[in-house]
mmCIF file with all atom_site columns, C-alpha atoms in Angstrom:
data_model
loop_
_atom_site.group_PDB
_atom_site.id
_atom_site.type_symbol
_atom_site.label_atom_id
_atom_site.label_alt_id
_atom_site.label_comp_id
_atom_site.label_asym_id
_atom_site.label_entity_id
_atom_site.label_seq_id
_atom_site.pdbx_PDB_ins_code
_atom_site.Cartn_x
_atom_site.Cartn_y
_atom_site.Cartn_z
_atom_site.occupancy
_atom_site.B_iso_or_equiv
_atom_site.pdbx_formal_charge
_atom_site.auth_seq_id
_atom_site.auth_comp_id
_atom_site.auth_asym_id
_atom_site.auth_atom_id
_atom_site.pdbx_PDB_model_num
ATOM 1   C CA . MET A 1 1   ? -104.292 64.596 73.599 1.00 0.00 ? 44  MET A CA 1
ATOM 2   C CA . ASP A 1 2   ? -102.665 61.403 72.320 1.00 0.00 ? 45  ASP A CA 1
ATOM 3   C CA . LYS A 1 3   ? -100.645 58.998 74.442 1.00 0.00 ? 46  LYS A CA 1
ATOM 4   C CA . ARG A 1 4   ? -97.256  60.258 73.242 1.00 0.00 ? 47  ARG A CA 1
ATOM 5   C CA . ALA A 1 5   ? -98.114  63.895 74.032 1.00 0.00 ? 48  ALA A CA 1
ATOM 6   C CA . ARG A 1 6   ? -99.537  62.934 77.434 1.00 0.00 ? 49  ARG A CA 1
ATOM 7   C CA . GLU A 1 7   ? -96.392  60.984 78.325 1.00 0.00 ? 50  GLU A CA 1
ATOM 8   C CA . GLN A 1 8   ? -94.194  63.895 77.269 1.00 0.00 ? 51  GLN A CA 1
ATOM 9   C CA . GLN A 1 9   ? -96.277  66.350 79.291 1.00 0.00 ? 52  GLN A CA 1
ATOM 10  C CA . THR A 1 10  ? -96.008  64.109 82.362 1.00 0.00 ? 53  THR A CA 1
ATOM 11  C CA . MET A 1 11  ? -92.224  63.789 82.011 1.00 0.00 ? 54  MET A CA 1
ATOM 12  C CA . GLU A 1 12  ? -91.888  67.546 81.637 1.00 0.00 ? 55  GLU A CA 1
ATOM 13  C CA . GLU A 1 13  ? -93.946  68.161 84.771 1.00 0.00 ? 56  GLU A CA 1
ATOM 14  C CA . MET A 1 14  ? -91.925  65.613 86.756 1.00 0.00 ? 57  MET A CA 1
ATOM 15  C CA . ILE A 1 15  ? -88.604  67.108 85.660 1.00 0.00 ? 58  ILE A CA 1
ATOM 16  C CA . LYS A 1 16  ? -89.836  70.605 86.595 1.00 0.00 ? 59  LYS A CA 1
ATOM 17  C CA . ILE A 1 17  ? -90.854  69.426 90.070 1.00 0.00 ? 60  ILE A CA 1
ATOM 18  C CA . TYR A 1 18  ? -87.496  67.693 90.527 1.00 0.00 ? 61  TYR A CA 1
ATOM 19  C CA . CYS A 1 19  ? -85.439  70.643 89.294 1.00 0.00 ? 62  CYS A CA 1
ATOM 20  C CA . HIS A 1 20  ? -87.357  73.190 91.366 1.00 0.00 ? 63  HIS A CA 1
ATOM 21  C CA . GLY A 1 21  ? -87.164  71.041 94.496 1.00 0.00 ? 64  GLY A CA 1
ATOM 22  C CA . LEU A 1 22  ? -83.568  69.853 94.325 1.00 0.00 ? 65  LEU A CA 1
ATOM 23  C CA . HIS A 1 23  ? -81.782  72.372 92.130 1.00 0.00 ? 66  HIS A CA 1
ATOM 24  C CA . HIS A 1 24  ? -83.722  75.328 93.565 1.00 0.00 ? 67  HIS A CA 1
ATOM 25  C CA . THR A 1 25  ? -84.686  76.829 90.223 1.00 0.00 ? 68  THR A CA 1
ATOM 26  C CA . LYS A 1 26  ? -87.569  79.249 89.854 1.00 0.00 ? 69  LYS A CA 1
ATOM 27  C CA . LYS A 1 27  ? -90.952  77.679 89.103 1.00 0.00 ? 70  LYS A CA 1
ATOM 28  C CA . GLY A 1 28  ? -91.227  77.000 85.394 1.00 0.00 ? 71  GLY A CA 1
ATOM 29  C CA . THR A 1 29  ? -87.485  77.179 84.701 1.00 0.00 ? 72  THR A CA 1
ATOM 30  C CA . LEU A 1 30  ? -84.935  74.396 84.472 1.00 0.00 ? 73  LEU A CA 1
ATOM 31  C CA . CYS A 1 31  ? -81.224  74.229 85.165 1.00 0.00 ? 74  CYS A CA 1
ATOM 32  C CA . PRO A 1 32  ? -78.941  73.169 82.276 1.00 0.00 ? 75  PRO A CA 1
ATOM 33  C CA . VAL A 1 33  ? -78.735  69.563 83.524 1.00 0.00 ? 76  VAL A CA 1
ATOM 34  C CA . CYS A 1 34  ? -82.512  69.181 83.697 1.00 0.00 ? 77  CYS A CA 1
ATOM 35  C CA . THR A 1 35  ? -82.963  70.992 80.373 1.00 0.00 ? 78  THR A CA 1
ATOM 36  C CA . SER A 1 36  ? -80.658  68.414 78.789 1.00 0.00 ? 79  SER A CA 1
ATOM 37  C CA . LEU A 1 37  ? -82.565  65.564 80.452 1.00 0.00 ? 80  LEU A CA 1
ATOM 38  C CA . LEU A 1 38  ? -85.896  66.959 79.251 1.00 0.00 ? 81  LEU A CA 1
ATOM 39  C CA . GLN A 1 39  ? -84.608  67.197 75.680 1.00 0.00 ? 82  GLN A CA 1
ATOM 40  C CA . TYR A 1 40  ? -83.346  63.621 75.917 1.00 0.00 ? 83  TYR A CA 1
ATOM 41  C CA . THR A 1 41  ? -86.747  62.365 77.106 1.00 0.00 ? 84  THR A CA 1
ATOM 42  C CA . ARG A 1 42  ? -88.479  64.227 74.270 1.00 0.00 ? 85  ARG A CA 1
ATOM 43  C CA . GLU A 1 43  ? -86.249  62.500 71.721 1.00 0.00 ? 86  GLU A CA 1
ATOM 44  C CA . ARG A 1 44  ? -86.812  59.077 73.259 1.00 0.00 ? 87  ARG A CA 1
ATOM 45  C CA . ILE A 1 45  ? -90.568  59.468 73.567 1.00 0.00 ? 88  ILE A CA 1
ATOM 46  C CA . ALA A 1 46  ? -90.786  60.725 69.969 1.00 0.00 ? 89  ALA A CA 1
ATOM 47  C CA . ARG A 1 47  ? -88.915  57.622 68.734 1.00 0.00 ? 90  ARG A CA 1
ATOM 48  C CA . CYS A 1 48  ? -90.619  55.026 70.934 1.00 0.00 ? 91  CYS A CA 1
ATOM 49  C CA . PRO A 1 49  ? -91.717  52.132 68.690 1.00 0.00 ? 92  PRO A CA 1
ATOM 50  C CA . HIS A 1 50  ? -93.989  50.664 71.396 1.00 0.00 ? 93  HIS A CA 1
ATOM 51  C CA . MET A 1 51  ? -95.956  53.777 72.343 1.00 0.00 ? 94  MET A CA 1
ATOM 52  C CA . GLU A 1 52  ? -99.338  52.411 71.300 1.00 0.00 ? 95  GLU A CA 1
ATOM 53  C CA . THR A 1 53  ? -98.988  49.098 73.134 1.00 0.00 ? 96  THR A CA 1
ATOM 54  C CA . LYS A 1 54  ? -96.840  49.762 76.208 1.00 0.00 ? 97  LYS A CA 1
ATOM 55  C CA . THR A 1 55  ? -98.038  51.001 79.555 1.00 0.00 ? 98  THR A CA 1
ATOM 56  C CA . PHE A 1 56  ? -94.858  52.615 80.935 1.00 0.00 ? 99  PHE A CA 1
ATOM 57  C CA . CYS A 1 57  ? -91.169  52.626 80.094 1.00 0.00 ? 100 CYS A CA 1
ATOM 58  C CA . ALA A 1 58  ? -90.407  50.767 83.326 1.00 0.00 ? 101 ALA A CA 1
ATOM 59  C CA . PHE A 1 59  ? -92.373  47.755 82.059 1.00 0.00 ? 102 PHE A CA 1
ATOM 60  C CA . CYS A 1 60  ? -91.015  47.838 78.493 1.00 0.00 ? 103 CYS A CA 1
ATOM 61  C CA . LYS A 1 61  ? -88.643  45.121 77.289 1.00 0.00 ? 104 LYS A CA 1
ATOM 62  C CA . THR A 1 62  ? -86.799  47.604 75.048 1.00 0.00 ? 105 THR A CA 1
ATOM 63  C CA . HIS A 1 63  ? -84.698  50.067 77.015 1.00 0.00 ? 106 HIS A CA 1
ATOM 64  C CA . CYS A 1 64  ? -84.562  53.265 74.965 1.00 0.00 ? 107 CYS A CA 1
ATOM 65  C CA . TYR A 1 65  ? -82.714  55.196 77.663 1.00 0.00 ? 108 TYR A CA 1
ATOM 66  C CA . SER A 1 66  ? -78.973  54.799 78.199 1.00 0.00 ? 109 SER A CA 1
ATOM 67  C CA . PRO A 1 67  ? -78.056  53.317 81.606 1.00 0.00 ? 110 PRO A CA 1
ATOM 68  C CA . THR A 1 68  ? -76.884  56.710 82.909 1.00 0.00 ? 111 THR A CA 1
ATOM 69  C CA . ARG A 1 69  ? -80.019  58.514 81.740 1.00 0.00 ? 112 ARG A CA 1
ATOM 70  C CA . ARG A 1 70  ? -82.192  55.697 83.076 1.00 0.00 ? 113 ARG A CA 1
ATOM 71  C CA . GLU A 1 71  ? -80.757  56.295 86.549 1.00 0.00 ? 114 GLU A CA 1
ATOM 72  C CA . GLU A 1 72  ? -81.373  60.038 86.205 1.00 0.00 ? 115 GLU A CA 1
ATOM 73  C CA . ILE A 1 73  ? -84.996  59.410 85.205 1.00 0.00 ? 116 ILE A CA 1
ATOM 74  C CA . ARG A 1 74  ? -85.469  57.016 88.118 1.00 0.00 ? 117 ARG A CA 1
ATOM 75  C CA . ALA A 1 75  ? -84.210  59.700 90.506 1.00 0.00 ? 118 ALA A CA 1
ATOM 76  C CA . VAL A 1 76  ? -86.625  62.212 88.975 1.00 0.00 ? 119 VAL A CA 1
ATOM 77  C CA . MET A 1 77  ? -89.527  59.777 89.302 1.00 0.00 ? 120 MET A CA 1
ATOM 78  C CA . ARG A 1 78  ? -88.684  58.817 92.890 1.00 0.00 ? 121 ARG A CA 1
ATOM 79  C CA . TYR A 1 79  ? -88.659  62.468 93.891 1.00 0.00 ? 122 TYR A CA 1
ATOM 80  C CA . SER A 1 80  ? -91.497  63.775 91.726 1.00 0.00 ? 123 SER A CA 1
ATOM 81  C CA . GLY A 1 81  ? -93.887  60.826 91.769 1.00 0.00 ? 124 GLY A CA 1
ATOM 82  C CA . PRO A 1 82  ? -95.315  61.409 95.258 1.00 0.00 ? 125 PRO A CA 1
ATOM 83  C CA . ARG A 1 83  ? -95.425  65.167 94.648 1.00 0.00 ? 126 ARG A CA 1
ATOM 84  C CA . MET A 1 84  ? -97.469  64.674 91.478 1.00 0.00 ? 127 MET A CA 1
ATOM 85  C CA . MET A 1 85  ? -100.461 63.931 93.720 1.00 0.00 ? 128 MET A CA 1
ATOM 86  C CA . LEU A 1 86  ? -100.523 67.647 94.484 1.00 0.00 ? 129 LEU A CA 1
ATOM 87  C CA . THR A 1 87  ? -100.115 68.929 90.925 1.00 0.00 ? 130 THR A CA 1
ATOM 88  C CA . ALA A 1 88  ? -101.851 66.229 88.860 1.00 0.00 ? 131 ALA A CA 1
ATOM 89  C CA . PRO A 1 89  ? -103.870 63.930 91.136 1.00 0.00 ? 132 PRO A CA 1
ATOM 90  C CA . VAL A 1 90  ? -106.046 62.400 88.393 1.00 0.00 ? 133 VAL A CA 1
ATOM 91  C CA . ALA A 1 91  ? -103.043 61.521 86.211 1.00 0.00 ? 134 ALA A CA 1
ATOM 92  C CA . THR A 1 92  ? -101.209 60.129 89.238 1.00 0.00 ? 135 THR A CA 1
ATOM 93  C CA . LEU A 1 93  ? -104.123 57.917 90.268 1.00 0.00 ? 136 LEU A CA 1
ATOM 94  C CA . HIS A 1 94  ? -104.518 56.738 86.664 1.00 0.00 ? 137 HIS A CA 1
ATOM 95  C CA . HIS A 1 95  ? -100.820 55.812 86.596 1.00 0.00 ? 138 HIS A CA 1
ATOM 96  C CA . LEU A 1 96  ? -101.166 53.920 89.874 1.00 0.00 ? 139 LEU A CA 1
ATOM 97  C CA . TYR A 1 97  ? -104.216 52.062 88.550 1.00 0.00 ? 140 TYR A CA 1
ATOM 98  C CA . LEU A 1 98  ? -102.416 51.035 85.336 1.00 0.00 ? 141 LEU A CA 1
ATOM 99  C CA . SER A 1 99  ? -99.328  49.966 87.307 1.00 0.00 ? 142 SER A CA 1
ATOM 100 C CA . ILE A 1 100 ? -101.400 47.716 89.547 1.00 0.00 ? 143 ILE A CA 1
ATOM 101 C CA . LEU A 1 101 ? -103.184 46.211 86.534 1.00 0.00 ? 144 LEU A CA 1
ATOM 102 C CA . HIS A 1 102 ? -99.871  45.502 84.830 1.00 0.00 ? 145 HIS A CA 1
ATOM 103 C CA . LYS A 1 103 ? -98.461  43.814 87.924 1.00 0.00 ? 146 LYS A CA 1
ATOM 104 C CA . LEU A 1 104 ? -101.599 41.707 88.353 1.00 0.00 ? 147 LEU A CA 1
ATOM 105 C CA . LYS A 1 105 ? -101.442 40.559 84.734 1.00 0.00 ? 148 LYS A CA 1
ATOM 106 C CA . GLY A 1 106 ? -97.741  39.754 85.135 1.00 0.00 ? 149 GLY A CA 1
ATOM 107 C CA . SER A 1 107 ? -98.292  37.674 88.272 1.00 0.00 ? 150 SER A CA 1
ATOM 108 C CA . LYS A 1 108 ? -100.911 35.552 86.481 1.00 0.00 ? 151 LYS A CA 1
ATOM 109 C CA . HIS A 1 109 ? -98.385  34.579 83.804 1.00 0.00 ? 152 HIS A CA 1
ATOM 110 C CA . LYS A 1 110 ? -95.701  33.450 86.258 1.00 0.00 ? 153 LYS A CA 1
ATOM 111 C CA . ASP A 1 111 ? -97.503  30.239 87.222 1.00 0.00 ? 154 ASP A CA 1
#
């Protein structure tokens, strides 16, 4: 699986967790709001010009998401992120590892 497909799969899983937990949908189904958000993320991930070089959207200098959608995605990630340890622990630990590496590299360049 390539990086773009993996990122899309992760976003889909996070949106499903969020929708099921907060919008009380059945497992595997999404409400109209979350369906729209998922479609939006698919479009943005498909068009990302930095996919091969970036780590995560949060660290990217180009903001592909509109401010409103960015806030929606942040809410999804805040809710779903900790819960991903139960559904995808290896992917979650990998994400944590890459986040720490990125922050360490960033702190070295601030001096």
